Coordinates of N, CA and C in Angstrom, one line a residue:
M1 N -8.7 34.4 60.6 CA -8.7 35.2 59.4 C -9.5 34.5 58.3
P2 N -10.5 35.2 57.7 CA -11.4 34.6 56.7 C -10.6 34.3 55.4
T3 N -11.0 33.2 54.8 CA -10.4 32.8 53.5 C -11.2 33.6 52.4
I4 N -10.4 34.1 51.5 CA -11.0 34.8 50.3 C -11.3 33.8 49.2
P5 N -12.5 33.6 48.8 CA -12.8 32.6 47.7 C -12.2 33.0 46.4
P6 N -11.9 32.1 45.6 CA -11.2 32.4 44.3 C -12.3 33.0 43.4
R7 N -11.7 33.8 42.4 CA -12.5 34.3 41.3 C -12.5 33.3 40.2
R8 N -13.7 32.9 39.8 CA -13.8 31.9 38.7 C -13.9 32.6 37.3
I9 N -13.1 32.1 36.4 CA -13.1 32.7 35.0 C -13.5 31.5 34.1
L10 N -14.6 31.7 33.3 CA -15.0 30.8 32.3 C -14.4 31.4 31.0
L11 N -13.6 30.6 30.3 CA -12.9 31.1 29.1 C -12.9 30.2 28.0
Q12 N -12.6 30.7 26.8 CA -12.5 29.8 25.7 C -11.0 29.8 25.4
R13 N -10.5 28.6 25.1 CA -9.1 28.4 24.8 C -8.7 29.3 23.7
S14 N -9.6 29.5 22.7 CA -9.3 30.4 21.6 C -9.3 31.9 21.9
L15 N -9.9 32.2 23.1 CA -10.0 33.6 23.5 C -9.6 33.7 25.0
P16 N -8.3 33.6 25.3 CA -8.0 33.5 26.7 C -7.7 34.9 27.4
D17 N -8.2 36.0 26.9 CA -7.8 37.3 27.4 C -8.1 37.5 28.9
A18 N -9.2 37.0 29.4 CA -9.5 37.2 30.8 C -8.5 36.5 31.7
L19 N -8.0 35.3 31.2 CA -7.0 34.6 32.0 C -5.7 35.3 31.9
T20 N -5.3 35.8 30.7 CA -4.1 36.5 30.5 C -4.0 37.7 31.4
D21 N -5.2 38.5 31.4 CA -5.2 39.7 32.3 C -5.0 39.3 33.8
A22 N -5.7 38.2 34.2 CA -5.5 37.8 35.6 C -4.1 37.4 35.9
V23 N -3.4 36.7 35.0 CA -2.1 36.2 35.3 C -1.2 37.5 35.3
A24 N -1.4 38.4 34.4 CA -0.6 39.7 34.4 C -0.7 40.4 35.7
E25 N -2.0 40.5 36.3 CA -2.2 41.2 37.5 C -1.5 40.5 38.7
L26 N -1.6 39.2 38.8 CA -0.9 38.5 39.8 C 0.6 38.6 39.7
D27 N 1.1 38.5 38.5 CA 2.5 38.5 38.3 C 3.1 39.9 38.7
E28 N 2.3 41.0 38.4 CA 2.8 42.3 38.8 C 2.8 42.4 40.3
A29 N 1.8 41.9 40.9 CA 1.7 41.9 42.4 C 2.7 41.0 43.1
G30 N 3.2 40.0 42.3 CA 4.2 39.0 42.9 C 3.6 38.1 43.9
A31 N 2.2 37.9 43.8 CA 1.6 37.0 44.8 C 0.3 36.4 44.1
G32 N 0.0 35.2 44.5 CA -1.3 34.6 44.0 C -1.0 33.4 43.1
W33 N -2.0 32.7 42.8 CA -1.9 31.6 41.9 C -3.2 31.4 41.1
V34 N -3.1 30.6 40.1 CA -4.3 30.2 39.2 C -4.3 28.7 39.0
N35 N -5.5 28.1 39.1 CA -5.7 26.7 38.8 C -6.5 26.7 37.5
V36 N -6.1 25.9 36.5 CA -6.7 26.0 35.2 C -7.0 24.5 34.7
G37 N -8.1 24.3 34.1 CA -8.4 23.0 33.5 C -9.5 23.1 32.5
P38 N -9.6 22.1 31.6 CA -10.7 22.1 30.6 C -12.0 21.7 31.3
A39 N -13.1 22.3 30.7 CA -14.4 21.9 31.1 C -14.8 20.7 30.2
V40 N -14.7 19.5 30.8 CA -14.9 18.2 30.1 C -16.3 17.7 30.3
D41 N -16.9 17.3 29.3 CA -18.2 16.7 29.4 C -18.1 15.3 30.1
E42 N -19.1 15.1 31.0 CA -19.1 13.9 31.8 C -19.0 12.6 31.0
E43 N -19.6 12.5 29.8 CA -19.5 11.3 29.1 C -18.1 11.1 28.5
D44 N -17.3 12.1 28.5 CA -15.9 11.9 28.1 C -14.9 11.5 29.2
L45 N -15.4 11.5 30.4 CA -14.6 11.1 31.5 C -14.4 9.6 31.6
P46 N -13.2 9.2 32.0 CA -13.0 7.7 32.2 C -13.7 7.3 33.4
P47 N -14.0 6.0 33.5 CA -14.7 5.5 34.7 C -13.8 5.7 35.9
P48 N -14.3 6.0 37.1 CA -13.5 6.2 38.3 C -12.7 5.0 38.7
T49 N -11.5 5.2 39.2 CA -10.7 4.1 39.7 C -10.7 4.0 41.2
S50 N -10.4 2.9 41.7 CA -10.4 2.7 43.1 C -9.2 3.5 43.8
G51 N -9.3 3.7 45.1 CA -8.2 4.3 45.7 C -6.9 3.5 45.6
L52 N -7.0 2.2 45.6 CA -5.8 1.4 45.4 C -5.3 1.5 44.0
G53 N -6.2 1.6 43.0 CA -5.8 1.8 41.6 C -5.1 3.1 41.4
R54 N -5.6 4.2 42.1 CA -4.9 5.5 42.0 C -3.5 5.4 42.6
F55 N -3.4 4.7 43.7 CA -2.1 4.6 44.5 C -1.1 3.9 43.7
F56 N -1.5 2.8 43.1 CA -0.5 2.0 42.3 C -0.5 2.3 40.9
G57 N -1.4 3.1 40.4 CA -1.4 3.4 39.0 C -0.2 4.2 38.5
G58 N 0.1 4.1 37.3 CA 1.3 4.7 36.8 C 1.2 6.1 36.2
T59 N 0.0 6.7 36.2 CA -0.1 8.0 35.6 C -0.9 8.9 36.4
G60 N -1.0 10.2 36.0 CA -1.8 11.2 36.7 C -3.2 11.2 36.2
P61 N -3.9 12.3 36.4 CA -5.3 12.4 36.0 C -5.5 12.5 34.5
A62 N -6.6 12.0 34.0 CA -7.0 12.0 32.6 C -7.2 13.5 32.2
V63 N -7.9 14.2 33.0 CA -8.2 15.6 32.8 C -7.0 16.4 33.4
P64 N -6.3 17.1 32.5 CA -5.1 17.9 33.0 C -5.6 19.0 34.0
H65 N -4.7 19.2 35.0 CA -4.9 20.3 36.0 C -3.6 21.1 36.0
A66 N -3.7 22.4 35.6 CA -2.5 23.2 35.6 C -2.6 24.2 36.7
T67 N -1.5 24.5 37.3 CA -1.4 25.6 38.3 C -0.2 26.5 38.0
W68 N -0.4 27.8 38.0 CA 0.6 28.7 37.9 C 0.7 29.5 39.2
V69 N 1.9 29.7 39.7 CA 2.1 30.4 40.9 C 3.1 31.6 40.6
A70 N 2.6 32.8 41.0 CA 3.4 34.0 40.8 C 4.7 34.0 41.6
G71 N 5.8 34.5 41.0 CA 7.1 34.6 41.7 C 7.1 35.9 42.5
G72 N 7.5 35.8 43.7 CA 7.6 36.9 44.6 C 8.9 37.6 44.5
A73 N 9.1 38.6 45.3 CA 10.4 39.4 45.3 C 11.4 38.7 46.3
R74 N 12.6 38.8 45.9 CA 13.7 38.4 46.7 C 14.1 39.5 47.6
R75 N 15.0 39.2 48.6 CA 15.5 40.3 49.5 C 16.2 41.4 48.8
D76 N 16.9 41.0 47.7 CA 17.6 42.0 47.0 C 16.8 42.8 46.0
G77 N 15.5 42.5 46.0 CA 14.6 43.3 45.2 C 14.3 42.7 43.8
T78 N 15.1 41.7 43.4 CA 14.8 41.0 42.1 C 13.6 40.1 42.3
R79 N 13.1 39.6 41.2 CA 11.9 38.7 41.2 C 12.4 37.3 41.1
R80 N 11.7 36.4 41.9 CA 11.8 35.0 41.8 C 11.1 34.6 40.5
P81 N 11.5 33.5 39.9 CA 10.8 33.0 38.8 C 9.4 32.4 39.2
S82 N 8.4 32.5 38.4 CA 7.1 31.9 38.7 C 7.2 30.4 38.4
Q83 N 6.2 29.6 38.8 CA 6.2 28.2 38.6 C 5.0 27.8 37.9
L84 N 5.1 26.9 37.0 CA 3.9 26.3 36.3 C 4.0 24.8 36.4
G85 N 2.9 24.2 36.9 CA 2.8 22.8 37.0 C 1.6 22.3 36.3
I86 N 1.8 21.1 35.6 CA 0.6 20.5 34.9 C 0.6 19.0 35.3
E87 N -0.5 18.6 36.1 CA -0.7 17.2 36.3 C -1.5 16.7 35.1
H88 N -1.1 15.5 34.7 CA -1.7 14.9 33.5 C -1.6 13.4 33.5
G89 N -2.3 12.7 32.7 CA -2.3 11.3 32.6 C -1.7 10.7 31.4
S90 N -0.9 11.5 30.7 CA -0.4 11.0 29.4 C 0.9 10.1 29.5
G91 N 1.4 10.0 30.7 CA 2.5 9.1 30.8 C 3.8 9.8 31.0
P92 N 4.9 9.1 30.9 CA 6.3 9.7 31.1 C 6.7 10.5 29.9
K93 N 7.7 11.3 30.1 CA 8.4 12.1 29.0 C 7.4 13.1 28.4
A94 N 6.8 13.9 29.2 CA 5.8 14.9 28.7 C 6.4 15.9 27.8
V95 N 7.7 16.3 28.1 CA 8.3 17.3 27.3 C 8.6 16.8 25.9
A96 N 9.0 15.6 25.8 CA 9.2 14.9 24.5 C 7.8 14.9 23.7
R97 N 6.8 14.5 24.4 CA 5.4 14.4 23.8 C 5.0 15.8 23.3
L98 N 5.2 16.8 24.1 CA 4.9 18.2 23.7 C 5.7 18.6 22.5
R99 N 6.9 18.3 22.5 CA 7.8 18.6 21.3 C 7.3 18.0 20.1
E100 N 6.9 16.7 20.2 CA 6.3 15.9 19.0 C 5.1 16.6 18.5
A101 N 4.3 17.3 19.4 CA 3.1 17.9 19.0 C 3.3 19.4 18.6
A102 N 4.6 19.8 18.5 CA 5.0 21.2 18.2 C 4.6 22.2 19.2
V103 N 4.5 21.7 20.5 CA 4.3 22.6 21.6 C 5.7 22.6 22.4
H104 N 6.4 23.7 22.2 CA 7.8 23.8 22.7 C 7.9 24.6 24.0
V105 N 8.6 24.1 25.0 CA 8.9 24.8 26.2 C 9.6 26.1 25.7
P106 N 9.1 27.3 26.1 CA 9.7 28.5 25.6 C 11.2 28.7 26.1
P107 N 12.0 29.3 25.3 CA 13.4 29.6 25.6 C 13.5 30.3 27.0
G108 N 14.5 29.8 27.8 CA 14.7 30.4 29.1 C 14.0 29.7 30.2
W109 N 12.9 29.0 29.9 CA 12.2 28.3 30.9 C 13.0 27.0 31.3
T110 N 12.9 26.6 32.6 CA 13.6 25.4 33.1 C 12.6 24.3 33.5
V111 N 12.9 23.1 33.0 CA 12.1 22.0 33.4 C 12.6 21.5 34.7
R112 N 11.8 21.6 35.7 CA 12.2 21.2 37.1 C 11.8 19.8 37.4
Q113 N 10.7 19.3 36.7 CA 10.2 17.9 36.9 C 9.4 17.5 35.7
D114 N 9.6 16.3 35.3 CA 8.8 15.6 34.3 C 8.6 14.2 34.7
H115 N 7.6 14.1 35.6 CA 7.3 12.8 36.3 C 6.0 12.2 35.9
V116 N 5.9 10.9 35.7 CA 4.8 10.2 35.3 C 3.5 10.4 36.1
R117 N 3.7 10.5 37.4 CA 2.5 10.7 38.3 C 2.4 12.1 38.9
R118 N 3.6 12.7 39.1 CA 3.5 14.1 39.7 C 3.4 15.2 38.7
G119 N 3.6 14.9 37.5 CA 3.4 15.8 36.4 C 4.7 16.6 36.0
L120 N 4.4 17.7 35.2 CA 5.4 18.5 34.7 C 5.5 19.8 35.5
V121 N 6.7 20.2 35.9 CA 6.9 21.5 36.6 C 7.9 22.3 35.9
L122 N 7.6 23.5 35.6 CA 8.5 24.4 34.9 C 8.8 25.7 35.7
S123 N 10.0 26.2 35.7 CA 10.3 27.5 36.2 C 10.3 28.5 35.1
V124 N 9.5 29.6 35.3 CA 9.2 30.6 34.3 C 10.0 31.9 34.7
P125 N 10.9 32.3 33.8 CA 11.6 33.5 34.2 C 10.8 34.7 34.5
A126 N 11.2 35.6 35.4 CA 10.5 36.8 35.7 C 10.5 37.7 34.4
G127 N 9.4 38.4 34.2 CA 9.3 39.2 33.0 C 8.7 38.5 31.8
T128 N 8.4 37.2 31.9 CA 7.8 36.5 30.8 C 6.4 37.1 30.6
P129 N 6.1 37.5 29.3 CA 4.8 38.0 29.0 C 3.6 37.0 29.4
A130 N 2.6 37.6 30.0 CA 1.4 36.7 30.4 C 0.8 36.0 29.3
N131 N 0.8 36.6 28.1 CA 0.2 35.9 26.9 C 1.0 34.7 26.5
V132 N 2.3 34.7 26.6 CA 3.2 33.6 26.3 C 2.9 32.5 27.3
L133 N 2.9 32.8 28.6 CA 2.6 31.8 29.6 C 1.3 31.1 29.5
V134 N 0.2 31.9 29.2 CA -1.1 31.4 29.1 C -1.2 30.5 27.9
L135 N -0.7 30.9 26.8 CA -0.7 30.1 25.5 C -0.1 28.8 25.7
F136 N 1.1 28.8 26.4 CA 1.8 27.5 26.6 C 1.0 26.7 27.6
L137 N 0.5 27.2 28.7 CA -0.3 26.5 29.7 C -1.5 25.8 29.0
L138 N -2.2 26.5 28.2 CA -3.4 25.9 27.5 C -3.0 24.9 26.5
D139 N -2.1 25.2 25.6 CA -1.6 24.3 24.6 C -1.0 23.0 25.2
A140 N -0.2 23.1 26.2 CA 0.4 22.0 26.8 C -0.6 21.1 27.5
S141 N -1.5 21.8 28.3 CA -2.5 21.0 29.0 C -3.4 20.2 28.0
A142 N -3.8 20.9 26.9 CA -4.7 20.2 25.9 C -3.9 19.0 25.3
T143 N -2.6 19.2 25.0 CA -1.8 18.2 24.4 C -1.7 17.0 25.3
L144 N -1.5 17.2 26.6 CA -1.3 16.1 27.5 C -2.6 15.5 28.1
A145 N -3.7 16.0 27.7 CA -5.0 15.4 28.1 C -5.2 14.0 27.5
T146 N -5.8 13.1 28.2 CA -6.1 11.8 27.7 C -7.6 11.6 27.5
V147 N -8.3 12.7 27.6 CA -9.7 12.7 27.2 C -9.9 13.9 26.2
P148 N -11.0 13.9 25.5 CA -11.2 15.0 24.5 C -11.4 16.3 25.3
V149 N -10.7 17.4 24.9 CA -10.9 18.7 25.5 C -11.3 19.6 24.3
G150 N -12.2 20.5 24.7 CA -12.6 21.5 23.7 C -12.1 22.9 24.0
D151 N -13.0 23.9 23.6 CA -12.6 25.3 23.7 C -13.0 25.8 25.1
R152 N -13.8 25.1 25.9 CA -14.3 25.7 27.2 C -13.3 25.3 28.3
W153 N -12.9 26.3 29.0 CA -11.9 26.0 30.1 C -12.4 26.8 31.3
L154 N -11.9 26.4 32.5 CA -12.2 27.1 33.8 C -10.9 27.5 34.4
A155 N -10.9 28.6 35.1 CA -9.7 29.0 35.9 C -10.2 29.6 37.2
D156 N -9.6 29.2 38.2 CA -9.8 29.8 39.6 C -8.6 30.6 40.0
V157 N -8.9 31.9 40.2 CA -7.8 32.9 40.5 C -7.8 33.2 42.0
Y158 N -6.6 32.9 42.6 CA -6.4 33.2 44.0 C -5.5 34.3 44.2
T159 N -5.9 35.4 44.9 CA -5.0 36.5 45.2 C -4.3 36.3 46.5
G160 N -3.1 36.9 46.6 CA -2.5 37.0 47.8 C -1.4 36.3 48.2

């Protein structure tokens, strides 16, 4: 079976409409996922670490990488919650760091994991508006970045 390549979206953090529309479509279909990250200039990237350094290092990547996965249908017809994960290099207690920056986990969302290396994972209730999800994803990712991030972001949309 051939693999369908992702659809790439170039967006501005200040104008995320194309990403919001893609998330809304996948959420309605109950299938697919989106990978999102900032377009960081090479001179802003930290020097590469060795494989051993990454293995024993205490944090995740300097450039945040967010993934949202649509929630599918349960056998009884109700919707499963979607999942949002953000790998980041800002260290432990990401939720507290976000709160200090006035980026709050929306009401009803559940923190499933807040780990120094594996990142932040949230369960997002079915019916959450796509614009709320995208705004949180972008704001949280920018806040947890350990390199300068600007208004240019990339998203890869996977259907199915």
